[in-house]
PDB file of C-alpha atoms in Angstrom:
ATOM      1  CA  UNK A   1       0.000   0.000   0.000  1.00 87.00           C
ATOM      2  CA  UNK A   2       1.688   3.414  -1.456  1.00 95.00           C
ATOM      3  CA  UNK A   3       0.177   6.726   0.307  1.00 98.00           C
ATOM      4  CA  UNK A   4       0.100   9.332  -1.954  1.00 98.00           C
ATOM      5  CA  UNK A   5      -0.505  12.694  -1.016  1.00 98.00           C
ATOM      6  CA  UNK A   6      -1.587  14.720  -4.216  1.00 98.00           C
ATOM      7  CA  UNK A   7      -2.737  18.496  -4.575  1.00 98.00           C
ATOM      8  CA  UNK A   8      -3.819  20.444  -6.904  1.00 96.00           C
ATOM      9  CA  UNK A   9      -2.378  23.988  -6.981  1.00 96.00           C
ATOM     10  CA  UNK A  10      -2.816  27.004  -9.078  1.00 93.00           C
ATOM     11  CA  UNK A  11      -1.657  30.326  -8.863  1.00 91.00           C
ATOM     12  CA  UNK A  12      -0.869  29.826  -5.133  1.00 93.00           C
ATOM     13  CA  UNK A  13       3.092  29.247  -5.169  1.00 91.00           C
ATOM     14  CA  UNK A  14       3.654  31.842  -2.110  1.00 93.00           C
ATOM     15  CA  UNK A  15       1.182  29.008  -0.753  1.00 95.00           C
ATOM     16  CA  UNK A  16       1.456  25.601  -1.593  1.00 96.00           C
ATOM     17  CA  UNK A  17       5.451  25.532  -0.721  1.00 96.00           C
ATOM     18  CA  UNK A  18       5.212  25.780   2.814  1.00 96.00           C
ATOM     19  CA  UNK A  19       2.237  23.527   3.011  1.00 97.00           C
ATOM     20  CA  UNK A  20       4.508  20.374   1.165  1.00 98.00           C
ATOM     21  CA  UNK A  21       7.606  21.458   3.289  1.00 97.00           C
ATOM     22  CA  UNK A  22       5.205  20.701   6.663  1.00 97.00           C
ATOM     23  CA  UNK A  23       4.361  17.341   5.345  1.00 98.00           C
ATOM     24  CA  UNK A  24       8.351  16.569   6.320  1.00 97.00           C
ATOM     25  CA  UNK A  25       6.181  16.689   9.761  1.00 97.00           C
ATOM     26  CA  UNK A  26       4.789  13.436   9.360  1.00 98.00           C
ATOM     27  CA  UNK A  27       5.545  10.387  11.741  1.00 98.00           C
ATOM     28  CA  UNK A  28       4.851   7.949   8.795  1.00 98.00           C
ATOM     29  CA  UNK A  29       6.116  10.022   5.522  1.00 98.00           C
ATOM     30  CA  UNK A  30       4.526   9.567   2.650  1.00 98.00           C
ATOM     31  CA  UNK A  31       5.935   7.319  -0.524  1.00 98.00           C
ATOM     32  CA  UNK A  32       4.885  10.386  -2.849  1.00 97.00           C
ATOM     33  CA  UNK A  33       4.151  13.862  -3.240  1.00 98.00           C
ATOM     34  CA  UNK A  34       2.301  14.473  -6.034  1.00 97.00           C
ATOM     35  CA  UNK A  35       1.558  18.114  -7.123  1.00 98.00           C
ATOM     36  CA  UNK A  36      -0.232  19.011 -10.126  1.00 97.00           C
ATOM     37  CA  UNK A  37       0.018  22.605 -11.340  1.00 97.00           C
ATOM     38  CA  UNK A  38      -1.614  24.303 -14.452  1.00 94.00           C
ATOM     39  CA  UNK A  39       1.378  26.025 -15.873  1.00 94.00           C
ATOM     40  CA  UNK A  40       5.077  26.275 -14.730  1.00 94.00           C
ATOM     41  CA  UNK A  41       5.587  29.378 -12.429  1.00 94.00           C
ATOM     42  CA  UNK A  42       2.917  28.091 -10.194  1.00 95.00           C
ATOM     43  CA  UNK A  43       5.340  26.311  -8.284  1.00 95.00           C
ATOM     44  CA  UNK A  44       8.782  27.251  -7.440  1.00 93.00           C
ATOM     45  CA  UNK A  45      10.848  23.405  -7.373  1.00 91.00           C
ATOM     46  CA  UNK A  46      13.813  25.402  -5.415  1.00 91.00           C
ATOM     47  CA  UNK A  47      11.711  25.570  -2.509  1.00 91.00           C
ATOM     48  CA  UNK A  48      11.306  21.951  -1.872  1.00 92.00           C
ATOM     49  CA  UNK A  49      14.333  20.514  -1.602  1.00 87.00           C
ATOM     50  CA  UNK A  50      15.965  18.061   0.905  1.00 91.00           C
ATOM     51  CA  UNK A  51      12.823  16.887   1.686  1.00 96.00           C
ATOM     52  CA  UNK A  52      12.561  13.525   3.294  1.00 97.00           C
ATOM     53  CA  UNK A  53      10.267  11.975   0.653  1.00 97.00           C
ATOM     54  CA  UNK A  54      10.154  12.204  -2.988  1.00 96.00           C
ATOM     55  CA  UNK A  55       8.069  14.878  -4.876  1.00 97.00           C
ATOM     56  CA  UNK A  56       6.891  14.867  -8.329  1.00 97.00           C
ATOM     57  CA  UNK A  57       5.308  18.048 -10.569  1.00 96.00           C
ATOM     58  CA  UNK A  58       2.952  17.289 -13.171  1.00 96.00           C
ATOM     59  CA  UNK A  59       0.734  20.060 -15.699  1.00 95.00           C
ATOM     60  CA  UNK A  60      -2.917  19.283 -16.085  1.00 90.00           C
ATOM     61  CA  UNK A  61      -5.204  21.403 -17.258  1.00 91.00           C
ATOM     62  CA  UNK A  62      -6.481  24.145 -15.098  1.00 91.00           C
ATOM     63  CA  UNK A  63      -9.538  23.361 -12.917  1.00 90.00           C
ATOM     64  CA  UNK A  64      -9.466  21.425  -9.518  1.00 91.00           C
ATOM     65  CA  UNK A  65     -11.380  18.813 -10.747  1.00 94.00           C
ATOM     66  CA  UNK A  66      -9.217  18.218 -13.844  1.00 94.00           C
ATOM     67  CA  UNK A  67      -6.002  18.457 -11.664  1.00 95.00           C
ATOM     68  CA  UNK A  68      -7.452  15.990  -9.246  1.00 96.00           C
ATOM     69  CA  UNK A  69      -8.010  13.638 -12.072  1.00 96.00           C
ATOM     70  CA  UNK A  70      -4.581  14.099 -13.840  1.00 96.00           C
ATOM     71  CA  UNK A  71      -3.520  12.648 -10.466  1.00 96.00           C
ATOM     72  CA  UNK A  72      -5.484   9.872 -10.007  1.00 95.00           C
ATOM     73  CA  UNK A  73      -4.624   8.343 -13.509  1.00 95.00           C
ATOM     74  CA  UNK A  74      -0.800   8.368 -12.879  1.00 94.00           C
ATOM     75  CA  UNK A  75      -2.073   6.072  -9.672  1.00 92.00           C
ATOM     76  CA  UNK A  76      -1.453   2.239  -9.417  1.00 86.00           C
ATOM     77  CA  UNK A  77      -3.761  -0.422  -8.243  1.00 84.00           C
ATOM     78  CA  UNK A  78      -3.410  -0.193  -4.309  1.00 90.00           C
ATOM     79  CA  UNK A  79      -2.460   2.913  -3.819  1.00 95.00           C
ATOM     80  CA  UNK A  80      -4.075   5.089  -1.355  1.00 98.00           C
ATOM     81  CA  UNK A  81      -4.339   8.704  -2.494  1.00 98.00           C
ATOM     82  CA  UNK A  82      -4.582  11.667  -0.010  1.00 98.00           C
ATOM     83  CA  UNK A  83      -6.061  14.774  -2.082  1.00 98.00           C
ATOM     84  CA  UNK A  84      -5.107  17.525  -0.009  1.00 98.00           C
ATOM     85  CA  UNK A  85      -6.145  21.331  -0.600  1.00 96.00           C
ATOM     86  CA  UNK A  86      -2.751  23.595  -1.300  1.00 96.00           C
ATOM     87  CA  UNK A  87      -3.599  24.976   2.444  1.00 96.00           C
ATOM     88  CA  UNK A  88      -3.952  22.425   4.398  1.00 98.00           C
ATOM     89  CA  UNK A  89      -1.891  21.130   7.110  1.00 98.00           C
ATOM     90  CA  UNK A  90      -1.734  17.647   8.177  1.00 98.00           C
ATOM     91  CA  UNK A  91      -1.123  16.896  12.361  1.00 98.00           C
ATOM     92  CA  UNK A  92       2.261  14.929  12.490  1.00 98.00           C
ATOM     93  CA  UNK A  93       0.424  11.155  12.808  1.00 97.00           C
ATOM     94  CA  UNK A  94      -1.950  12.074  10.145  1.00 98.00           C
ATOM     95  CA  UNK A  95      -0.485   9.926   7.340  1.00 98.00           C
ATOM     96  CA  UNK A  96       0.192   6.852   9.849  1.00 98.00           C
ATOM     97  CA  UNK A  97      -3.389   6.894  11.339  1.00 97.00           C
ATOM     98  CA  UNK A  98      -5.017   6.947   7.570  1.00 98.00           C
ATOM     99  CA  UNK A  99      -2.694   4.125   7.137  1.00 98.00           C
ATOM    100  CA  UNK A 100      -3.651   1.896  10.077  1.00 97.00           C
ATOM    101  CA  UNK A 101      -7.733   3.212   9.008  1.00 98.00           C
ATOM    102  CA  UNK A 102      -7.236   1.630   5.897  1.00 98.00           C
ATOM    103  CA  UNK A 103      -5.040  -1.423   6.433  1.00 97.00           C
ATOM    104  CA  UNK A 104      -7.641  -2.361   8.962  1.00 96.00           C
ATOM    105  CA  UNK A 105     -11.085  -1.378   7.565  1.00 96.00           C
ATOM    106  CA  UNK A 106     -11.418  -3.080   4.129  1.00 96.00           C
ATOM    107  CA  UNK A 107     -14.686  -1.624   3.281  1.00 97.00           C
ATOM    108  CA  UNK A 108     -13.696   1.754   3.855  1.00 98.00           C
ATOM    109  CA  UNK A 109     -13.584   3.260   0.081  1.00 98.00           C
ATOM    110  CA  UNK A 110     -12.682   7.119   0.924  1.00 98.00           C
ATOM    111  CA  UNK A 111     -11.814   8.910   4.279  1.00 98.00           C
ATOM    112  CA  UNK A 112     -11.712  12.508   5.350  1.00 98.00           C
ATOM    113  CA  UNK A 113     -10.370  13.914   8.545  1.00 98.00           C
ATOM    114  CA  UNK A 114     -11.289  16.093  11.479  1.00 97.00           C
ATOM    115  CA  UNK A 115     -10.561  19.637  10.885  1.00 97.00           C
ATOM    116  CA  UNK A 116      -9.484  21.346  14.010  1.00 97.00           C
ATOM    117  CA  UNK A 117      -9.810  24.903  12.300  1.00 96.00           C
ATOM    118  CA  UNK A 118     -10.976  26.053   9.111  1.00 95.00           C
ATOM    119  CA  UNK A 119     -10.279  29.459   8.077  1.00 92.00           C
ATOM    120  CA  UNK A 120     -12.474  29.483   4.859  1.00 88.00           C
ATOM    121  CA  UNK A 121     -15.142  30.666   7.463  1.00 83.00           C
ATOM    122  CA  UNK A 122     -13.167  33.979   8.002  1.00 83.00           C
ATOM    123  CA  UNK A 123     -10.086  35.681   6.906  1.00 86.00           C
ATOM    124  CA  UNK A 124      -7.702  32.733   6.992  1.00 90.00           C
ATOM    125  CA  UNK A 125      -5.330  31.632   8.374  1.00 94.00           C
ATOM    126  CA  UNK A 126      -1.407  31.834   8.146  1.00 94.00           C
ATOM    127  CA  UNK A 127       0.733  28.283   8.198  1.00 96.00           C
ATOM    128  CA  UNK A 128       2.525  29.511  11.241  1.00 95.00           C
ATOM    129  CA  UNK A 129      -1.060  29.760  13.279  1.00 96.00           C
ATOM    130  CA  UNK A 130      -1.984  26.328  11.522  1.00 96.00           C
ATOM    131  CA  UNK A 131       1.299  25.067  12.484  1.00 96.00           C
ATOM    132  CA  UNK A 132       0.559  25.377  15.960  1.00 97.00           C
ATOM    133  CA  UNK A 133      -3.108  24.189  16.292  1.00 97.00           C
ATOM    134  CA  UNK A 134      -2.142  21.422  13.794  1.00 97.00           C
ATOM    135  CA  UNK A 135       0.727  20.717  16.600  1.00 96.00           C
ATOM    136  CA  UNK A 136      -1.027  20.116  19.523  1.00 94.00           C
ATOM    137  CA  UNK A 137      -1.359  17.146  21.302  1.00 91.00           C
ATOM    138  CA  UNK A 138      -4.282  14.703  20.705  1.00 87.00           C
ATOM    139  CA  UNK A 139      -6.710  14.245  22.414  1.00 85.00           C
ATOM    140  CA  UNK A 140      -6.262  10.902  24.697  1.00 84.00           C
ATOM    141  CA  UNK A 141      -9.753   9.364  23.649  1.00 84.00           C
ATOM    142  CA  UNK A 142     -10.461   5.909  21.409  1.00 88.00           C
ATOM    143  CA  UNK A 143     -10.436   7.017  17.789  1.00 89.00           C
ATOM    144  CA  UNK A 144     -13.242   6.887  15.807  1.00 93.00           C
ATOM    145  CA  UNK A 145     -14.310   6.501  12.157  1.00 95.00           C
ATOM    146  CA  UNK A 146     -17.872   7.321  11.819  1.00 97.00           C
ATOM    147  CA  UNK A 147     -20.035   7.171   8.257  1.00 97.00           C
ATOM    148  CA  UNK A 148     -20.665   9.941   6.690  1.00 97.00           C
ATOM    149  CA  UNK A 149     -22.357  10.963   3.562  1.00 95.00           C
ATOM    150  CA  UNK A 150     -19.280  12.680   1.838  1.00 96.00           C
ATOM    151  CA  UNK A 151     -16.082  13.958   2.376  1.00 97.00           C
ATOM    152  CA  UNK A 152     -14.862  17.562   2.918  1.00 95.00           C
ATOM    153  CA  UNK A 153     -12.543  18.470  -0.253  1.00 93.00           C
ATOM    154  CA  UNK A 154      -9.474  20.193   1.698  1.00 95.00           C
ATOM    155  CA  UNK A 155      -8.741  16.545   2.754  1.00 97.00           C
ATOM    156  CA  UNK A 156      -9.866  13.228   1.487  1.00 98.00           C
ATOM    157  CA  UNK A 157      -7.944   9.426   0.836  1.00 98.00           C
ATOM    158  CA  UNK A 158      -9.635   7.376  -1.780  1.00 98.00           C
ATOM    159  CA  UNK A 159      -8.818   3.495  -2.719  1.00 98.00           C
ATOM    160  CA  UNK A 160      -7.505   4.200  -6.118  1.00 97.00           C
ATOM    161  CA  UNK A 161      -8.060   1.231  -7.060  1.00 95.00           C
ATOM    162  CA  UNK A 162     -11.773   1.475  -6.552  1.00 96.00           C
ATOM    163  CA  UNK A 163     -11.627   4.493  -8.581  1.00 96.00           C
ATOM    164  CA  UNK A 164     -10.178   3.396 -11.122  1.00 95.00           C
ATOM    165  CA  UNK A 165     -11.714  -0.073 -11.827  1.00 95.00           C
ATOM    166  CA  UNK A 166     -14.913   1.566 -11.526  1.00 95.00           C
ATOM    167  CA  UNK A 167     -13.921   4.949 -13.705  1.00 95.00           C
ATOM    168  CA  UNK A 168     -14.475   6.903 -10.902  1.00 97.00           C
ATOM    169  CA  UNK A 169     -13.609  10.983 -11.699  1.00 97.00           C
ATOM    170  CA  UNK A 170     -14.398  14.235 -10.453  1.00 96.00           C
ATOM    171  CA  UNK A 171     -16.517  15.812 -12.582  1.00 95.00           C
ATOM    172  CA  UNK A 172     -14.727  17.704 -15.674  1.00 92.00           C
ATOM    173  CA  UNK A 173     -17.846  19.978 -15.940  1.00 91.00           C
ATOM    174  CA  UNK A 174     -17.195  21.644 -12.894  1.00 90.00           C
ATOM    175  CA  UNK A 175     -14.779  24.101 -13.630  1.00 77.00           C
ATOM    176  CA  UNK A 176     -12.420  26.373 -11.989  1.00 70.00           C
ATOM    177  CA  UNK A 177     -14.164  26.734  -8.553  1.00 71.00           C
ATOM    178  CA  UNK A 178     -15.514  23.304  -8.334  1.00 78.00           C
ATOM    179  CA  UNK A 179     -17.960  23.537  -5.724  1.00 87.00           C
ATOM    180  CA  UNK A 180     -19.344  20.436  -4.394  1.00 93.00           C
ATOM    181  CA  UNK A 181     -16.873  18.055  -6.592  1.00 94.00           C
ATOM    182  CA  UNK A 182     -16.312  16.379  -3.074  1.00 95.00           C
ATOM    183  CA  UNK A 183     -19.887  15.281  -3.019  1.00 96.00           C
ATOM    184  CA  UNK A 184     -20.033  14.201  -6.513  1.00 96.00           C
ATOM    185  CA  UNK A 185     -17.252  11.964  -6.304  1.00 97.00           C
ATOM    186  CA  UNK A 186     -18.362  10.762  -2.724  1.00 97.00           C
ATOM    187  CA  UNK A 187     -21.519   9.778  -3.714  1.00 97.00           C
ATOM    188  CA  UNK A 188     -20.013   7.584  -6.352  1.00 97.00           C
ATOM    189  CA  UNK A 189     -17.405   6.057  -4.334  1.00 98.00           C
ATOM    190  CA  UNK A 190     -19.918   5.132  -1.429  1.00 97.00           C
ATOM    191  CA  UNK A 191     -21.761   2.947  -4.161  1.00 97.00           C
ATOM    192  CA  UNK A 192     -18.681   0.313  -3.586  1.00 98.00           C
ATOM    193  CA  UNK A 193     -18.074   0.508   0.425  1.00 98.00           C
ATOM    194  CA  UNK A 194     -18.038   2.854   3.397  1.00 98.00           C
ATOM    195  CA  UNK A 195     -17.221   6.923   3.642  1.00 98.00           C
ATOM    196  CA  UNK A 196     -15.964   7.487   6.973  1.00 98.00           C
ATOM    197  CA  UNK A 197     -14.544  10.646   8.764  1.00 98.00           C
ATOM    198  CA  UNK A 198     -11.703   9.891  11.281  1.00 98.00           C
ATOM    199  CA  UNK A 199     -11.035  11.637  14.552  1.00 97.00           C
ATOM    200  CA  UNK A 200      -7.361  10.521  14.202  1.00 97.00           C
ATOM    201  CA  UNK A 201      -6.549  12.083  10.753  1.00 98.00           C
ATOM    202  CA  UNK A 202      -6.600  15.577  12.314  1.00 98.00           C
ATOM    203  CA  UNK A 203      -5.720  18.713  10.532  1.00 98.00           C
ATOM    204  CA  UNK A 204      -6.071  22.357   9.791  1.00 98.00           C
ATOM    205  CA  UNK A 205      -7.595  23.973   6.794  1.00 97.00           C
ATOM    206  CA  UNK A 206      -5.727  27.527   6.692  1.00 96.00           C
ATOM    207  CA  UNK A 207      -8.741  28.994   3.575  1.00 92.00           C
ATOM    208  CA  UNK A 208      -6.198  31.172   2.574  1.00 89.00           C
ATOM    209  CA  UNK A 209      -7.862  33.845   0.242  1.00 80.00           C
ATOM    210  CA  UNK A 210      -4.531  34.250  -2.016  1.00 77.00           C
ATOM    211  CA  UNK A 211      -5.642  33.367  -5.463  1.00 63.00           C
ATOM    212  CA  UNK A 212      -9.485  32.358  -4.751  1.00 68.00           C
ATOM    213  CA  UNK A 213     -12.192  32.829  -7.548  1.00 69.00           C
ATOM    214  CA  UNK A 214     -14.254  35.708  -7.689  1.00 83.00           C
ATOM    215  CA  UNK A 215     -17.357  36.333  -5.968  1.00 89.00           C
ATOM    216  CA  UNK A 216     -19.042  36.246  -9.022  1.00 92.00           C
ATOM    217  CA  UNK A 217     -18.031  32.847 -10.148  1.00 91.00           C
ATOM    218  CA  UNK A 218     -18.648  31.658  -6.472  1.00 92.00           C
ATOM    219  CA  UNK A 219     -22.358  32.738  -6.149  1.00 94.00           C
ATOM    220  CA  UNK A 220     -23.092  31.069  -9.847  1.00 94.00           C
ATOM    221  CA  UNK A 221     -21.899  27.706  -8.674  1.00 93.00           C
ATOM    222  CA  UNK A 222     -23.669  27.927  -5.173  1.00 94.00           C
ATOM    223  CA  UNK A 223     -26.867  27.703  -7.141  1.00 94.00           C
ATOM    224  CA  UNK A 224     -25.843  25.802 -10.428  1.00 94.00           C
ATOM    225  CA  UNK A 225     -23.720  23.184  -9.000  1.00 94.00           C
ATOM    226  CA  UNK A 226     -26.242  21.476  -6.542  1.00 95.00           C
ATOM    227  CA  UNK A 227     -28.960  21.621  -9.432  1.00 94.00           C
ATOM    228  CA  UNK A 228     -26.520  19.815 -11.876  1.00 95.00           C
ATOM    229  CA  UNK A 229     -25.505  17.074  -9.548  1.00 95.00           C
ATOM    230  CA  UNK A 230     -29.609  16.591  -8.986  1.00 94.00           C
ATOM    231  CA  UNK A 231     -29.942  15.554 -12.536  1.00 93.00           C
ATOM    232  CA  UNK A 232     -26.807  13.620 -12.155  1.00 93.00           C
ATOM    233  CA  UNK A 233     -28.381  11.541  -8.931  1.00 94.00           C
ATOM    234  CA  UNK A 234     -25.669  12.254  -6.653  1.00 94.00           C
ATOM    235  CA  UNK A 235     -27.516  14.935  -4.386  1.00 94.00           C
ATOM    236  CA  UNK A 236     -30.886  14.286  -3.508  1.00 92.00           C
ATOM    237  CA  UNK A 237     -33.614  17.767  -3.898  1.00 92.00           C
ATOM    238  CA  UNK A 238     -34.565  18.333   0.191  1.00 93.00           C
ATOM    239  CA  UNK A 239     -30.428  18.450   0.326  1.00 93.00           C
ATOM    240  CA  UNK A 240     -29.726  20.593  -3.001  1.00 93.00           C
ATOM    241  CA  UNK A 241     -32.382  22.878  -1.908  1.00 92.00           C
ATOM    242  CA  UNK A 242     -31.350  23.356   1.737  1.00 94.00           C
ATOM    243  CA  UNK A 243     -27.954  24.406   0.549  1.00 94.00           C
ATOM    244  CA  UNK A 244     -28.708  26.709  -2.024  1.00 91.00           C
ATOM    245  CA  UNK A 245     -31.273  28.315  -0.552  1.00 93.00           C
ATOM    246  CA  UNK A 246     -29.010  28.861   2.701  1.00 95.00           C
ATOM    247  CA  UNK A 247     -26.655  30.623   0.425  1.00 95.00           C
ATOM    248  CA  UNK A 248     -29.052  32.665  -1.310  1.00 95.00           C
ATOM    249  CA  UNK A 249     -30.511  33.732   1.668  1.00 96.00           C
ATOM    250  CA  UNK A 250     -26.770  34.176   3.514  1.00 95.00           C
ATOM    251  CA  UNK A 251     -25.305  36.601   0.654  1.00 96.00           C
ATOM    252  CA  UNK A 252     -28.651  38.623   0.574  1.00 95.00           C
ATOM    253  CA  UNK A 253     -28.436  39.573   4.403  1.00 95.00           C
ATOM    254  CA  UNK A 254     -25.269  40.072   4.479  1.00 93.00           C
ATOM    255  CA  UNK A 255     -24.812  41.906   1.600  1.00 93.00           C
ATOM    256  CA  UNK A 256     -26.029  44.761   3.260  1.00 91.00           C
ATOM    257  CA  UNK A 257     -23.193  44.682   5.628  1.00 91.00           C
ATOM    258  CA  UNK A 258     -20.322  42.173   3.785  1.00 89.00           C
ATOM    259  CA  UNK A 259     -17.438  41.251   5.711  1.00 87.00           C
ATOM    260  CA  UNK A 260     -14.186  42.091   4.796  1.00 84.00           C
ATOM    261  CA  UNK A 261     -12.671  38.317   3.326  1.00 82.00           C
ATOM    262  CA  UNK A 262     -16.161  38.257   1.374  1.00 87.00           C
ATOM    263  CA  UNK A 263     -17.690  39.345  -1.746  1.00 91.00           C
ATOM    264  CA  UNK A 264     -21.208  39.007  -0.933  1.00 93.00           C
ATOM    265  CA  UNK A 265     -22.685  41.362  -3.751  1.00 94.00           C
ATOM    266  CA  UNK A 266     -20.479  39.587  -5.903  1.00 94.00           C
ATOM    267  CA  UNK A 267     -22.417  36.450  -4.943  1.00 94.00           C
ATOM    268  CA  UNK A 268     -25.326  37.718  -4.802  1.00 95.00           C
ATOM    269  CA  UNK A 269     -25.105  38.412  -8.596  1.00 95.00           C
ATOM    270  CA  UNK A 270     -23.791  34.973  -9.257  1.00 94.00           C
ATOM    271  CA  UNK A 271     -26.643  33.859  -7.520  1.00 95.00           C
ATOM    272  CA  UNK A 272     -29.018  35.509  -9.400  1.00 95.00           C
ATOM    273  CA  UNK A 273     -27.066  35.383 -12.770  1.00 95.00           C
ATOM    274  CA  UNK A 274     -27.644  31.286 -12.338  1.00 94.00           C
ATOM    275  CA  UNK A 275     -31.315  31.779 -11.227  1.00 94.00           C
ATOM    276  CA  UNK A 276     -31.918  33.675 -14.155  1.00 94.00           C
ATOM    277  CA  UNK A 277     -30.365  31.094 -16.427  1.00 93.00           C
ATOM    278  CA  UNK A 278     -32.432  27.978 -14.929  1.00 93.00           C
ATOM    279  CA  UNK A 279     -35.237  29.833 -15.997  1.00 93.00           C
ATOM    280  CA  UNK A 280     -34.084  30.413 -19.333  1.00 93.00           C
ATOM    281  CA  UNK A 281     -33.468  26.789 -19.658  1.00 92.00           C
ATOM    282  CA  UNK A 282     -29.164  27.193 -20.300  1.00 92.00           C
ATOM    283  CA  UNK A 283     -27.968  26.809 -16.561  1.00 88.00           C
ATOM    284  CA  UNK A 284     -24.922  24.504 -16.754  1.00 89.00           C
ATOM    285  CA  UNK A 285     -21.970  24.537 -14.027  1.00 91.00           C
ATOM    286  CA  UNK A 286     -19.606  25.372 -17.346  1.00 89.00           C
ATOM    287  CA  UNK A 287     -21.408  28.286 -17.307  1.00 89.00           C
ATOM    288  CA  UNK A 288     -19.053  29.668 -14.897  1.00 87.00           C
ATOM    289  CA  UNK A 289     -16.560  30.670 -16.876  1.00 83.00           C
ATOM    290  CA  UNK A 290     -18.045  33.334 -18.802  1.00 82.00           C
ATOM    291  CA  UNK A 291     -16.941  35.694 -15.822  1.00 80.00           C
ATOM    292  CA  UNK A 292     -14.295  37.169 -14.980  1.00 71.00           C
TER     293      UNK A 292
END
């Protein structure tokens, strides 16, 4: 059994080199680091050396979901892969307790951690303050894996090998800000065993806003991208509806008064842009890309 930590990276290279120099960090190291960029000076290669592991740069094409996927087809049969956002930071044991998960629990087909702090909810946070919650001791209770209905994109192992005899991908229509990819794919992979989130694979999401896509293309995929994956069958309506309308209802009030870190009147009129497409019958998640 390889681990395989891949991530997807774009535009980010103040970011994603301290975040693959932390993984040194790691009690049980992993046997590859795979990073796919979108074009060359989105990664500088002079900041990772002397690491303890080996680390390999591909180009895919740009898009987190097409990134994700260039990975998964360089993987072999048995392989675990770790898809890791470009910001998050793994507590030192996480690699060997995702190990010992999957060693031990066959049917487990895809795992996600516990996040002890997740800065997308605010205005991030720096890898020096992840460093340290990431650090911290863990807590001295039984570890758990508990089912779960999907994992949470900033961190997620899959059984490649599931994925690939199956033809498992994340969706290539889901460009560029991908929202929701991780339930897409989850919902495919939980077909062929359990989904599980682990109390012992315990990390910190920093949601650094270096880099992040506008609030424009944001508000067009909170409402197009869980009305797509209806029609695919991998989100059921009462849960489609319960997220969009949250949303909608979110970057209305608070567009009013919008925090800092947030464009909510820039996803307010993503929102609406997609409502008024739905009704014009030529809503697609693609769609995204016509802004800016």
């Amino acid at each position: 059994m390889r681990l395989i930590v891949a991530i997807p990276t774009a535009g980010r290279r103040q970011v994603i080199a301290p975040t693959v120099r932390d993984i040194a960090r790691q009690t049980r190291l992993p046997d590859l680091v795979l990073i796919v960029i979108a074009q060359a000076d989105d990664i500088d290669p002079g900041q990772l050396g002397d690491l303890p592991f080996p680390v390999q740069i591909v180009t895919g094409e740009r898009g987190s979901t097409l990134q994700r996927n260039a990975a998964l087809d360089l993987m072999a049969t048995g392989d675990i892969a770790l898809f890791l956002d470009d910001d998050f930071l793994m507590a030192p044991d996480y690699l060997a307790n995702m190990e010992t998960l999957f060693a031990s629990q066959s049917d487990v087909v895809m795992a996600t951690g516990t996040v002890l702090a997740d800065g997308i909810h605010g205005p991030g946070l720096l890898h020096g303050e992840g460093y340290k919650i990431a650090s911290a001791p863990a807590p001295s209770l039984p570890p758990r894996a508990e089912e779960i209905y999907n994992c949470y994109g900033c961190n997620m192992a899959v059984r490649t090998d599931i994925a690939n005899d199956h033809r498992i991908r994340f969706d290539a229509r889901m460009k560029l800000y991908a929202w929701l990819e991780d339930v897409d794919f989850s919902r495919q992979m939980a077909v062929h065993g359990r989904i599980v989130k682990s109390t012992a694979m315990r990390g910190v999401h920093l949601g650094t806003k270096v880099g992040r896509s506008s609030g424009l293309r944001v508000g067009y995929v909170q409402i197009a991208n869980p009305l797509y994956l209806i029609t695919k069958g991998t989100m059921s309506w009462p849960r489609a509806l319960n997220i969009l309308c949250r949303n909608l209802a979110s970057n209305l009030v608070k567009s009013l008064r919008p925090e800092a870190e947030i464009d909510r009147r820039g996803r307010l009129r993503g929102n609406l842009s997609a409502i008024g497409d739905m009704l014009l019958g030529r809503m697609a998640p693609e769609r995204v890309l016509k802004f800016k």
